[in-house]
CSV table of C-alpha atoms and ligand atoms in Angstrom, one decimal:
chain,number,residue,atom,x,y,z
A,51,UNK,CA,-36.0,-32.6,-33.7
A,52,UNK,CA,-35.8,-35.1,-30.7
A,53,UNK,CA,-32.5,-35.3,-28.9
A,54,UNK,CA,-31.0,-39.0,-28.6
A,55,UNK,CA,-29.5,-40.0,-25.7
A,56,UNK,CA,-26.1,-39.8,-27.0
A,57,UNK,CA,-26.9,-36.2,-28.3
A,58,UNK,CA,-28.3,-35.2,-25.3
A,59,UNK,CA,-25.3,-36.1,-23.2
A,60,UNK,CA,-22.9,-34.8,-25.7
A,61,UNK,CA,-24.9,-31.4,-25.6
A,62,UNK,CA,-24.6,-31.4,-21.8
A,63,UNK,CA,-20.8,-32.1,-22.2
A,64,UNK,CA,-20.8,-29.2,-24.4
A,65,UNK,CA,-22.1,-27.0,-21.8
A,66,UNK,CA,-20.0,-28.5,-19.0
A,67,UNK,CA,-17.0,-27.5,-21.1
A,68,UNK,CA,-18.3,-23.9,-21.8
A,69,UNK,CA,-18.7,-23.6,-18.2
A,70,UNK,CA,-15.2,-24.9,-17.1
A,71,UNK,CA,-13.4,-22.9,-19.9
A,72,UNK,CA,-15.6,-19.9,-18.6
A,73,UNK,CA,-14.3,-20.7,-15.0
A,74,UNK,CA,-10.6,-21.1,-16.2
A,75,UNK,CA,-10.9,-17.6,-17.9
A,76,UNK,CA,-12.4,-16.0,-15.0
A,77,UNK,CA,-9.8,-17.6,-12.6
A,78,UNK,CA,-7.0,-16.3,-14.6
A,79,UNK,CA,-8.6,-12.8,-14.8
A,80,UNK,CA,-9.3,-12.6,-11.0
A,81,UNK,CA,-5.5,-13.6,-10.7
A,82,UNK,CA,-4.4,-10.9,-12.8
A,83,UNK,CA,-6.9,-8.7,-11.0
A,84,UNK,CA,-5.2,-9.6,-7.6
A,85,UNK,CA,-2.0,-8.7,-9.3
A,86,UNK,CA,-3.0,-5.2,-10.4
A,87,UNK,CA,-4.8,-4.5,-7.2
A,88,UNK,CA,-8.6,-4.3,-8.8
A,89,UNK,CA,-10.3,-5.5,-5.5
A,90,UNK,CA,-11.7,-3.1,-2.8
A,91,UNK,CA,-13.6,-3.4,0.2
A,92,UNK,CA,-16.7,-1.7,1.2
A,93,UNK,CA,-18.0,-1.8,4.7
A,94,UNK,CA,-21.8,-2.2,5.8
A,95,UNK,CA,-22.4,-0.9,9.4
A,96,UNK,CA,-23.8,-3.1,12.1
A,97,UNK,CA,-26.1,-1.1,14.5
A,98,UNK,CA,-27.0,-1.1,17.9
A,99,UNK,CA,-30.7,-0.7,18.5
A,100,UNK,CA,-32.8,1.3,19.1
A,101,UNK,CA,-30.5,4.1,18.8
A,102,UNK,CA,-28.7,2.8,15.4
A,103,UNK,CA,-25.2,3.9,16.7
A,104,UNK,CA,-22.5,2.2,14.5
A,105,UNK,CA,-20.7,-0.5,16.6
A,106,UNK,CA,-19.1,-2.8,13.9
A,107,UNK,CA,-19.0,-2.8,9.9
A,108,UNK,CA,-18.8,-5.9,7.7
A,109,UNK,CA,-16.1,-6.0,5.1
A,110,UNK,CA,-17.5,-6.9,1.7
A,111,UNK,CA,-15.4,-7.4,-1.4
A,112,UNK,CA,-15.7,-6.2,-4.8
A,113,UNK,CA,-14.0,-6.7,-8.2
A,114,UNK,CA,-13.3,-3.6,-10.2
A,115,UNK,CA,-11.8,-4.9,-13.5
A,116,UNK,CA,-10.1,-2.5,-15.6
A,117,UNK,CA,-12.2,-3.1,-18.7
A,118,UNK,CA,-15.5,-3.4,-17.4
A,119,UNK,CA,-18.1,-2.8,-14.6
A,120,UNK,CA,-17.6,-3.9,-11.0
A,121,UNK,CA,-18.2,-7.8,-10.4
A,122,UNK,CA,-20.3,-9.0,-7.3
A,123,UNK,CA,-18.6,-11.3,-4.8
A,124,UNK,CA,-21.8,-13.8,-5.5
A,125,UNK,CA,-19.9,-14.2,-8.9
A,126,UNK,CA,-16.4,-14.6,-8.2
A,127,UNK,CA,-15.9,-15.9,-4.7
A,128,UNK,CA,-17.3,-19.4,-5.9
A,129,UNK,CA,-14.6,-19.3,-8.7
A,130,UNK,CA,-11.9,-18.2,-6.2
A,131,UNK,CA,-12.8,-20.8,-4.1
A,132,UNK,CA,-12.8,-23.5,-7.1
A,133,UNK,CA,-9.3,-22.2,-8.2
A,134,UNK,CA,-7.7,-21.9,-4.9
A,135,UNK,CA,-7.3,-18.0,-5.6
A,136,UNK,CA,-9.3,-17.4,-2.3
A,137,UNK,CA,-6.3,-18.2,-0.4
A,138,UNK,CA,-4.4,-15.1,-1.8
A,139,UNK,CA,-7.3,-13.2,-2.1
A,140,UNK,CA,-8.6,-14.1,1.2
A,141,UNK,CA,-5.1,-13.0,2.5
A,142,UNK,CA,-5.3,-9.6,0.9
A,143,UNK,CA,-8.8,-9.2,2.3
A,144,UNK,CA,-7.7,-9.8,6.0
A,145,UNK,CA,-4.8,-7.5,5.4
A,146,UNK,CA,-6.8,-4.7,4.1
A,147,UNK,CA,-9.8,-5.1,6.7
A,148,UNK,CA,-7.2,-4.7,9.6
A,149,UNK,CA,-5.4,-2.1,8.0
A,150,UNK,CA,-8.9,-0.2,7.9
A,151,UNK,CA,-9.8,-1.5,11.3
A,152,UNK,CA,-6.6,0.2,12.7
A,153,UNK,CA,-7.1,3.5,11.2
A,154,UNK,CA,-10.6,3.4,13.0
A,155,UNK,CA,-9.1,2.6,16.0
A,156,UNK,CA,-6.5,5.4,15.8
A,157,UNK,CA,-9.0,8.1,14.5
A,158,UNK,CA,-11.9,7.0,16.8
A,159,UNK,CA,-10.7,5.1,19.6
A,160,UNK,CA,-13.2,2.8,21.3
A,161,UNK,CA,-16.1,4.4,19.1
A,162,UNK,CA,-14.3,3.0,16.2
A,163,UNK,CA,-16.2,0.1,14.7
A,164,UNK,CA,-15.4,-3.4,15.2
A,165,UNK,CA,-14.8,-5.1,11.7
A,166,UNK,CA,-16.2,-8.5,10.7
A,167,UNK,CA,-14.3,-10.5,7.9
A,168,UNK,CA,-16.0,-13.2,5.9
A,169,UNK,CA,-13.8,-16.4,5.4
A,170,UNK,CA,-14.9,-19.4,3.0
A,171,UNK,CA,-14.8,-23.0,3.6
A,172,UNK,CA,-11.6,-23.3,1.8
A,173,UNK,CA,-9.9,-20.9,3.8
A,174,UNK,CA,-10.7,-22.4,6.8
A,175,UNK,CA,-9.5,-25.7,5.6
A,176,UNK,CA,-6.0,-23.8,5.5
A,177,UNK,CA,-3.9,-24.3,8.6
A,178,UNK,CA,-1.9,-21.3,7.9
A,179,UNK,CA,-5.2,-19.1,8.5
A,180,UNK,CA,-4.9,-18.2,12.1
A,181,UNK,CA,-1.0,-17.5,11.9
A,182,UNK,CA,-2.3,-15.3,8.7
A,183,UNK,CA,-5.0,-13.5,11.0
A,184,UNK,CA,-2.1,-13.1,13.9
A,185,UNK,CA,0.4,-11.5,11.6
A,186,UNK,CA,-2.3,-9.0,10.2
A,187,UNK,CA,-2.9,-8.3,13.9
A,188,UNK,CA,0.2,-7.4,14.8
A,189,UNK,CA,1.5,-5.6,11.4
A,190,UNK,CA,-1.3,-3.0,12.3
A,191,UNK,CA,-1.0,-3.0,16.0
A,192,UNK,CA,-4.6,-4.1,16.2
A,193,UNK,CA,-6.4,-5.4,19.6
A,194,UNK,CA,-7.9,-8.9,18.5
A,195,UNK,CA,-11.2,-8.1,20.1
A,196,UNK,CA,-11.7,-5.3,17.4
A,197,UNK,CA,-12.0,-8.5,14.8
A,198,UNK,CA,-14.7,-10.9,14.2
A,199,UNK,CA,-14.4,-13.4,11.6
A,200,UNK,CA,-17.6,-14.8,9.8
A,201,UNK,CA,-17.8,-18.2,9.1
A,202,UNK,CA,-20.9,-20.7,7.8
A,203,UNK,CA,-21.7,-24.0,9.2
A,204,UNK,CA,-21.2,-25.7,6.1
A,205,UNK,CA,-17.8,-24.3,6.0
A,206,UNK,CA,-17.2,-25.7,9.5
A,207,UNK,CA,-18.7,-29.0,8.5
A,208,UNK,CA,-16.4,-29.2,5.6
A,209,UNK,CA,-14.1,-31.1,7.7
A,210,UNK,CA,-12.4,-31.6,11.4
A,211,UNK,CA,-9.3,-29.5,10.2
A,212,UNK,CA,-12.1,-26.3,9.9
A,213,UNK,CA,-13.4,-26.6,13.6
A,214,UNK,CA,-9.7,-27.2,14.9
A,215,UNK,CA,-8.8,-23.8,12.9
A,216,UNK,CA,-11.8,-22.0,14.2
A,217,UNK,CA,-10.9,-22.9,18.0
A,218,UNK,CA,-7.2,-21.4,17.1
A,219,UNK,CA,-8.7,-18.2,15.7
A,220,UNK,CA,-10.9,-18.0,18.8
A,221,UNK,CA,-7.5,-18.6,20.9
A,222,UNK,CA,-6.2,-15.4,19.2
A,223,UNK,CA,-9.0,-13.3,20.8
A,224,UNK,CA,-10.9,-12.6,17.6
A,225,UNK,CA,-14.7,-13.1,17.8
A,226,UNK,CA,-16.2,-15.8,15.6
A,227,UNK,CA,-19.7,-14.9,14.0
A,228,UNK,CA,-21.9,-17.9,12.8
A,229,UNK,CA,-23.3,-16.3,9.2
A,230,UNK,CA,-26.7,-16.9,7.8
A,231,UNK,CA,-27.7,-18.5,11.3
A,232,UNK,CA,-30.4,-20.6,10.7
A,233,UNK,CA,-30.5,-21.8,7.4
A,234,UNK,CA,-28.5,-24.7,7.8
A,235,UNK,CA,-29.4,-28.3,8.9
A,236,UNK,CA,-27.0,-28.3,11.9
A,237,UNK,CA,-27.2,-24.6,13.2
A,238,UNK,CA,-28.0,-25.7,16.6
A,239,UNK,CA,-25.3,-28.9,17.1
A,240,UNK,CA,-22.3,-26.6,16.0
A,241,UNK,CA,-23.0,-24.5,18.8
A,242,UNK,CA,-21.7,-27.0,21.0
A,243,UNK,CA,-18.8,-27.9,19.5
A,244,UNK,CA,-17.6,-24.5,17.8
A,245,UNK,CA,-16.3,-21.4,19.9
A,246,UNK,CA,-19.0,-19.0,18.3
A,247,UNK,CA,-19.4,-15.3,20.0
A,248,UNK,CA,-22.0,-14.0,17.3
A,249,UNK,CA,-24.9,-15.5,15.5
A,250,UNK,CA,-25.8,-13.5,12.4
A,251,UNK,CA,-29.7,-14.4,12.0
A,252,UNK,CA,-30.2,-15.0,8.4
A,253,UNK,CA,-32.3,-12.3,6.3
A,254,UNK,CA,-35.1,-15.0,5.7
A,255,UNK,CA,-36.1,-15.1,9.2
A,256,UNK,CA,-36.2,-11.2,9.0
A,257,UNK,CA,-38.0,-10.5,6.0
A,258,UNK,CA,-41.5,-11.7,7.2
A,259,UNK,CA,-41.5,-10.0,10.5
A,260,UNK,CA,-45.0,-8.3,10.8
A,261,UNK,CA,-46.1,-11.3,8.7
A,262,UNK,CA,-47.0,-14.3,10.2
A,263,UNK,CA,-46.7,-15.3,13.9
A,264,UNK,CA,-44.8,-18.3,13.1
A,265,UNK,CA,-41.8,-16.2,11.5
A,266,UNK,CA,-41.8,-13.9,14.5
A,267,UNK,CA,-41.8,-17.1,16.9
A,268,UNK,CA,-38.7,-18.2,14.9
A,269,UNK,CA,-36.8,-14.8,15.0
A,270,UNK,CA,-37.4,-14.7,18.8
A,271,UNK,CA,-36.5,-18.0,19.3
A,272,UNK,CA,-33.2,-17.3,17.8
A,273,UNK,CA,-32.5,-13.9,19.7
A,274,UNK,CA,-33.4,-16.1,22.9
A,275,UNK,CA,-30.9,-18.8,21.8
A,276,UNK,CA,-28.3,-16.3,21.6
A,277,UNK,CA,-29.0,-14.5,24.9
A,278,UNK,CA,-29.3,-18.1,26.7
A,279,UNK,CA,-25.8,-19.0,25.4
A,280,UNK,CA,-24.1,-15.1,26.0
A,281,UNK,CA,-23.8,-14.7,22.5
A,282,UNK,CA,-24.9,-11.5,20.5
A,283,UNK,CA,-27.4,-11.8,18.0
A,284,UNK,CA,-27.3,-9.6,14.5
A,285,UNK,CA,-30.5,-9.4,12.5
A,286,UNK,CA,-29.4,-9.6,8.8
A,287,UNK,CA,-31.1,-7.9,6.0
A,288,UNK,CA,-33.4,-5.2,7.7
A,289,UNK,CA,-34.9,-3.2,5.2
A,290,UNK,CA,-37.7,-1.0,6.5
A,291,UNK,CA,-38.3,1.0,9.8
A,292,UNK,CA,-41.4,-1.6,10.7
A,293,UNK,CA,-38.7,-4.7,10.7
A,294,UNK,CA,-36.4,-2.5,12.6
A,295,UNK,CA,-39.0,-1.4,15.3
A,296,UNK,CA,-40.2,-4.9,15.5
A,297,UNK,CA,-36.6,-6.2,16.1
A,298,UNK,CA,-36.6,-4.2,19.1
A,299,UNK,CA,-39.7,-5.4,20.7
A,300,UNK,CA,-38.7,-9.0,20.0
A,301,UNK,CA,-35.5,-8.4,22.0
A,302,UNK,CA,-32.8,-7.8,19.1
A,303,UNK,CA,-30.0,-5.4,19.8
A,304,UNK,CA,-28.0,-5.6,16.8
A,305,UNK,CA,-29.0,-5.1,13.2
A,306,UNK,CA,-27.5,-5.0,9.8
A,307,UNK,CA,-29.5,-3.8,6.1
A,308,UNK,CA,-30.3,-1.5,3.6
A,309,UNK,CA,-32.5,0.2,6.0
A,310,UNK,CA,-29.5,1.5,8.1
A,311,UNK,CA,-26.8,1.6,5.6
A,312,UNK,CA,-25.7,0.0,2.4
A,313,UNK,CA,-22.1,-1.3,1.9
A,314,UNK,CA,-19.9,1.9,1.7
A,315,UNK,CA,-16.2,2.9,1.0
A,316,UNK,CA,-14.0,3.1,4.3
A,317,UNK,CA,-14.2,6.7,4.1
A,318,UNK,CA,-17.8,7.0,4.2
A,319,UNK,CA,-17.8,5.0,7.6
A,320,UNK,CA,-15.5,7.8,9.1
A,321,UNK,CA,-18.0,10.5,7.8
A,322,UNK,CA,-21.1,8.4,9.3
A,323,UNK,CA,-19.1,8.2,12.7
A,324,UNK,CA,-18.9,11.8,13.0
A,325,UNK,CA,-22.4,12.3,12.0
A,326,UNK,CA,-25.8,12.0,14.0
A,327,UNK,CA,-27.3,8.1,14.6
A,328,UNK,CA,-28.5,6.2,11.6
A,329,UNK,CA,-32.2,6.0,13.2
B,270,LIG,P1,-23.0,-12.4,3.6
B,270,LIG,O1,-22.0,-12.7,4.0
B,270,LIG,O2,-24.3,-12.9,3.8
B,270,LIG,O3,-23.3,-10.7,3.3
B,270,LIG,C1,-24.4,-10.1,3.2
B,270,LIG,C2,-24.9,-9.8,1.7
B,270,LIG,O4,-26.2,-9.5,2.0
B,270,LIG,C3,-23.9,-8.8,1.2
B,270,LIG,O5,-23.9,-8.9,-0.1
B,270,LIG,C4,-24.8,-7.4,1.3
B,270,LIG,O6,-24.6,-6.3,0.7
B,270,LIG,C5,-26.4,-8.0,1.3
B,270,LIG,N1,-27.1,-7.1,2.3
B,270,LIG,C6,-27.0,-6.1,3.4
B,270,LIG,N2,-28.2,-5.9,3.6
B,270,LIG,C7,-28.9,-6.2,2.9
B,270,LIG,C8,-30.5,-5.9,2.9
B,270,LIG,O7,-31.0,-5.1,3.5
B,270,LIG,N3,-31.1,-6.6,1.8
B,270,LIG,C9,-30.4,-7.2,0.7
B,270,LIG,N4,-31.1,-7.5,-0.1
B,270,LIG,N5,-29.2,-7.5,0.8
B,270,LIG,C10,-28.5,-7.0,2.0
B,270,LIG,P2,-22.8,-8.8,-1.1
B,270,LIG,O8,-21.9,-7.9,-0.6
B,270,LIG,O9,-23.1,-9.1,-2.7
B,270,LIG,O10,-22.0,-10.4,-0.5
B,270,LIG,C11,-22.6,-11.6,-1.2
B,270,LIG,C12,-22.0,-12.6,-0.3
B,270,LIG,O11,-20.6,-12.7,-1.1
B,270,LIG,C13,-21.9,-12.4,1.3
B,270,LIG,O12,-23.0,-13.0,1.9
B,270,LIG,C14,-20.5,-13.4,1.3
B,270,LIG,O13,-20.9,-14.9,1.4
B,270,LIG,C15,-19.8,-13.3,-0.1
B,270,LIG,N6,-18.6,-12.5,0.1
B,270,LIG,C16,-18.8,-11.3,0.3
B,270,LIG,N7,-17.4,-10.5,0.4
B,270,LIG,C17,-16.8,-11.7,0.9
B,270,LIG,C18,-15.3,-11.9,1.2
B,270,LIG,O14,-14.3,-10.9,1.8
B,270,LIG,N8,-14.7,-12.5,1.6
B,270,LIG,C19,-15.8,-14.1,1.1
B,270,LIG,N9,-14.9,-15.4,1.4
B,270,LIG,N10,-17.1,-14.1,1.1
B,270,LIG,C20,-17.6,-12.8,0.7
B,271,LIG,CA1,-21.2,-12.4,6.2
B,272,LIG,CA1,-24.9,-13.6,6.0
B,273,LIG,CA1,-25.1,-15.3,2.8
C-alpha cells in the first residue's frame, strides 16, 4: 500500500527512535567497556622511503567487548563523540599511547618510533585537552617531540576554541598532523592559521597513482606544498609496491599503508623494529 504523508513521517520517526535507542544502548555498553578495560590500541607503522624504515606509528583504537567480536572505531567513535564518552575514552587513549611511546623510547632510544594520536572534534573543543596531554607526557617521562596529535580540518573549523587548543598543544612541543589532507573545503586556508607540522595526504589521492596524469599532479602538488612550507608529507593508504615506487619518484619521503604493515599490537612493533626494513 502507498504510504500517506502521515504514515511516512511516523515510519521515519520510528526509524529515528530505533537509531536513538541503539545509540543509547551502544553508548552505555561503551561506558561499561571503558570501565572494564575492553579497549586496545593497535599501531600502524609510518615508514621513511625508499628504505621502509619505521620512523613512527599511528595509534588506532579497537573495542573488544567481552561478549562479541572486535568493533571498529568507524562504528563506535561517532557514538562516543555524541555521548561525550570520547572525553574519557580519549584520555585513556592519550595515556596508553604515551605509555607505549615511553616504552619504545626506553628500549630503542632514538630509533623508537614517534607516536601519532588521533583526536576528534569534540576533544578539541575541550579546553582541558592540552593539560591532559602535558600530564601524560610528564607521567611517562616522554619528550613532546615524540608525540604528534592528528586532527582533521572539520574539527578545527568546529569553533575558535578548537584553533586555540591546537595552538596550545603545539606550544607544548608536540607535532600537529592534518589528517585526511586535501579532502576538506579549506585545507589550504587552514595552513595559514593552524600550527601544523605534518600533512597526511588522504588515501583517495594515493589510490590512483599510475592511473591518470591528473591524480599524479594532485599528489605531486600536495607534497610540494608540504615541502615549500617546511612540513612533512605522509602518503596514506599505500597498498601496492607500484604506488610506493611512484611515491618516491613524486618526492614523497614518508608513507603508511597495508603494503608496509597493517595495524598491530605494540609488541609486534618492537619485533618489527629489530627486524630488517619493511621494503
Ligand atoms: P584515520 O585516522 O584516517 O586512520 C586510517 C585508517 O585507514 C585506519 O582505519 C587504518 O587501519 C586504515 N588503513 C591504513 N592503511 C590502509 C590501507 O592501505 N588501505 C586501507 N583500505 N585502509 C588503510 P581504522 O583503524 O579502522 O580507523 C578508522 C578511523 O577511526 C580513523 O581514520 C580515525 O578517524 C578513527 N580512529 C581510529 N582510532 C582512533 C582514536 O584513537 N581516536 C579517534 N578520535 N579516532 C580514531
Ligand atoms: Ca589518523
Ligand atoms: Ca587519515
Ligand atoms: Ca580518515
